[in-house]
Coordinates of C-alpha atoms in Angstrom, one line a residue:
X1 CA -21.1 -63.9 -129.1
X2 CA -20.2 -67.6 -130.3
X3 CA -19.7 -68.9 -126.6
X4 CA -15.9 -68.7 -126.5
X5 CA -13.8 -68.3 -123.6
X6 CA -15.1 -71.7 -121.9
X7 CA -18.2 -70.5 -120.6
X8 CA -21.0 -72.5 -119.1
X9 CA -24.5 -72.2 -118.8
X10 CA -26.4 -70.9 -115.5
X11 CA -29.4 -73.0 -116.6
X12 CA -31.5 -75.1 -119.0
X13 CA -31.5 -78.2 -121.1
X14 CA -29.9 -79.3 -124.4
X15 CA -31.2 -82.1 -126.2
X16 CA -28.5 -83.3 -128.8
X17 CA -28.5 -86.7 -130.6
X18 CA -25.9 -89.2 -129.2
X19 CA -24.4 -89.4 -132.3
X20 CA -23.2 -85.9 -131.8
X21 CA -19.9 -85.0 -132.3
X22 CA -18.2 -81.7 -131.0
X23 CA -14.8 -80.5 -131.4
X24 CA -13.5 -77.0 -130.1
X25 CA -10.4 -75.4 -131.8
X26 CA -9.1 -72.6 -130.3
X27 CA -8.4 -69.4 -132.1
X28 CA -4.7 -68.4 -131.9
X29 CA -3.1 -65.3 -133.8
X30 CA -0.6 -66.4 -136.1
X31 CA -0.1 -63.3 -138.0
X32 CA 3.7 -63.4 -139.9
X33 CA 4.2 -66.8 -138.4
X34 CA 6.8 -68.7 -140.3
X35 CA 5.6 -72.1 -139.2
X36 CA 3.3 -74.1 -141.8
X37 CA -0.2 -74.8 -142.0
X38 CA 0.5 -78.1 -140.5
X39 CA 2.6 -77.3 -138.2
X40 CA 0.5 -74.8 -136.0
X41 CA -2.2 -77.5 -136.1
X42 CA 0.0 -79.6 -134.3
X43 CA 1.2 -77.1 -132.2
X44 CA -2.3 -77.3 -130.7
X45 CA -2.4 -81.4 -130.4
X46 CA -0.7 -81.2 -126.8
X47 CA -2.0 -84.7 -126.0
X48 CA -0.4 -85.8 -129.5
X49 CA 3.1 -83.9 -128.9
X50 CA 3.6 -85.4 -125.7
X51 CA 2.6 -89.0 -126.7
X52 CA 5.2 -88.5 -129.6
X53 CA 8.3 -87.1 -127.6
X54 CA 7.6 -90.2 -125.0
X55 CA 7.4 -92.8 -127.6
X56 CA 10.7 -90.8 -129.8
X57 CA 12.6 -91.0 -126.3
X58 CA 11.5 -94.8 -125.7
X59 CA 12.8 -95.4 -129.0
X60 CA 16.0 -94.2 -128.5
X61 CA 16.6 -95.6 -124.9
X62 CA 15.3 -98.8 -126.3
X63 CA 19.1 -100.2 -126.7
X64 CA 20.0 -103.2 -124.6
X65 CA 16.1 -104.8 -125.2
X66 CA 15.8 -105.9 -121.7
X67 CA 12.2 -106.6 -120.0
X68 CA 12.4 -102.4 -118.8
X69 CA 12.9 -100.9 -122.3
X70 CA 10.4 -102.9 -123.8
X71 CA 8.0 -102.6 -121.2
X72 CA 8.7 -98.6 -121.3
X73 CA 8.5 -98.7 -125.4
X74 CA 5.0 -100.2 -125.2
X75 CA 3.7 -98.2 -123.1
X76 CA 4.6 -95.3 -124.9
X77 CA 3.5 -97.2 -128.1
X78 CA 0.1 -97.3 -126.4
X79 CA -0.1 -94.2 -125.5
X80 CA 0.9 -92.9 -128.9
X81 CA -1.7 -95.4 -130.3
X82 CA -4.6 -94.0 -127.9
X83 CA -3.9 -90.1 -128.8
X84 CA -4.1 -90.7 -132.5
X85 CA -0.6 -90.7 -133.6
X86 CA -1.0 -93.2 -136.0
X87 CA -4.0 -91.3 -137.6
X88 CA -2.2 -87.8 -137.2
X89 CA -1.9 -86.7 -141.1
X90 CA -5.8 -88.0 -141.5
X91 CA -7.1 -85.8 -138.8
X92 CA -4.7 -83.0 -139.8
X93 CA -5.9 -83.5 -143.6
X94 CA -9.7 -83.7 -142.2
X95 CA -9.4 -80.7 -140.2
X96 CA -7.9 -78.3 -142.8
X97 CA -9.8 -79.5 -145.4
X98 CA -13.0 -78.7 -143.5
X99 CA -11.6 -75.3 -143.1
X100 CA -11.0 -75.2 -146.9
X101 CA -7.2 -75.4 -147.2
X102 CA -6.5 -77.4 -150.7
X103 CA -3.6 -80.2 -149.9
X104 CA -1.2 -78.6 -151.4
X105 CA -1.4 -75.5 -148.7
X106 CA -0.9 -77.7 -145.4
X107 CA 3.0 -76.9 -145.7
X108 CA 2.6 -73.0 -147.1
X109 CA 4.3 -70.8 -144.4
X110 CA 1.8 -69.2 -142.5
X111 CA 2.8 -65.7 -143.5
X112 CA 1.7 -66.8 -146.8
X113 CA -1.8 -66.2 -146.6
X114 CA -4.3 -63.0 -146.0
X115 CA -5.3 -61.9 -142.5
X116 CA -8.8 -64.0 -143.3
X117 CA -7.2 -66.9 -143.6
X118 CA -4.6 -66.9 -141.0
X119 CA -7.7 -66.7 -138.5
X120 CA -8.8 -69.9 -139.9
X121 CA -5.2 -71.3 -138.6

């Protein structure tokens, strides 16, 4: 049934090339959603949305420059760094693009698009 839902295997071996690559997305109704394209793909970048709203709040407690704000802003710098935020709009564009989503479609409302589609959000 496409192995959704986490499940594991009871038993035997996989053989894969260590070049692999994997990547899960999970599948999320967004029927009549007014968010974007975009948007609901970051929705599901957790690691990303918390790396960003540590390193926004850094930024904006980052006042005085003593040794403690700028310790606190580089660690959220490297953080941000480390979950891809700097390469957000390329994986984004990668990722919807793969799906077959033109450019121009990534900030389309949701709602905006058949049932077929919306799955592929």
């Amino acid at each position: 049934n496409g192995g959704g839902g986490g499940r594991l295997a009871d038993g035997g071996q996989l053989v894969v090339s260590s070049s692999l690559r994997l990547g899960m997305l999970e599948q999320t109704a967004v029927s009549g959603a007014d968010t974007t394209v975009r948007e609901e793909v970051v929705s599901r970048m957790e690691r990303y949305q918390a790396a960003k709203a540590a390193l926004d709040s850094a930024v904006e407690s980052c006042v005085l420059g003593t040794d403690e704000e700028l310790e606190c802003l580089e660690a959220a710098q490297s953080e941000y760094a480390a979950a891809g935020g700097y390469e957000i709009e390329a994986r984004i564009s990668k990722v919807l693009q793969g799906l077959g989503f033109e450019t121009e479609e990534f900030d389309a409302p949701c709602s905006s698009f058949s049932g077929g589609w919306q799955m592929r959000i």
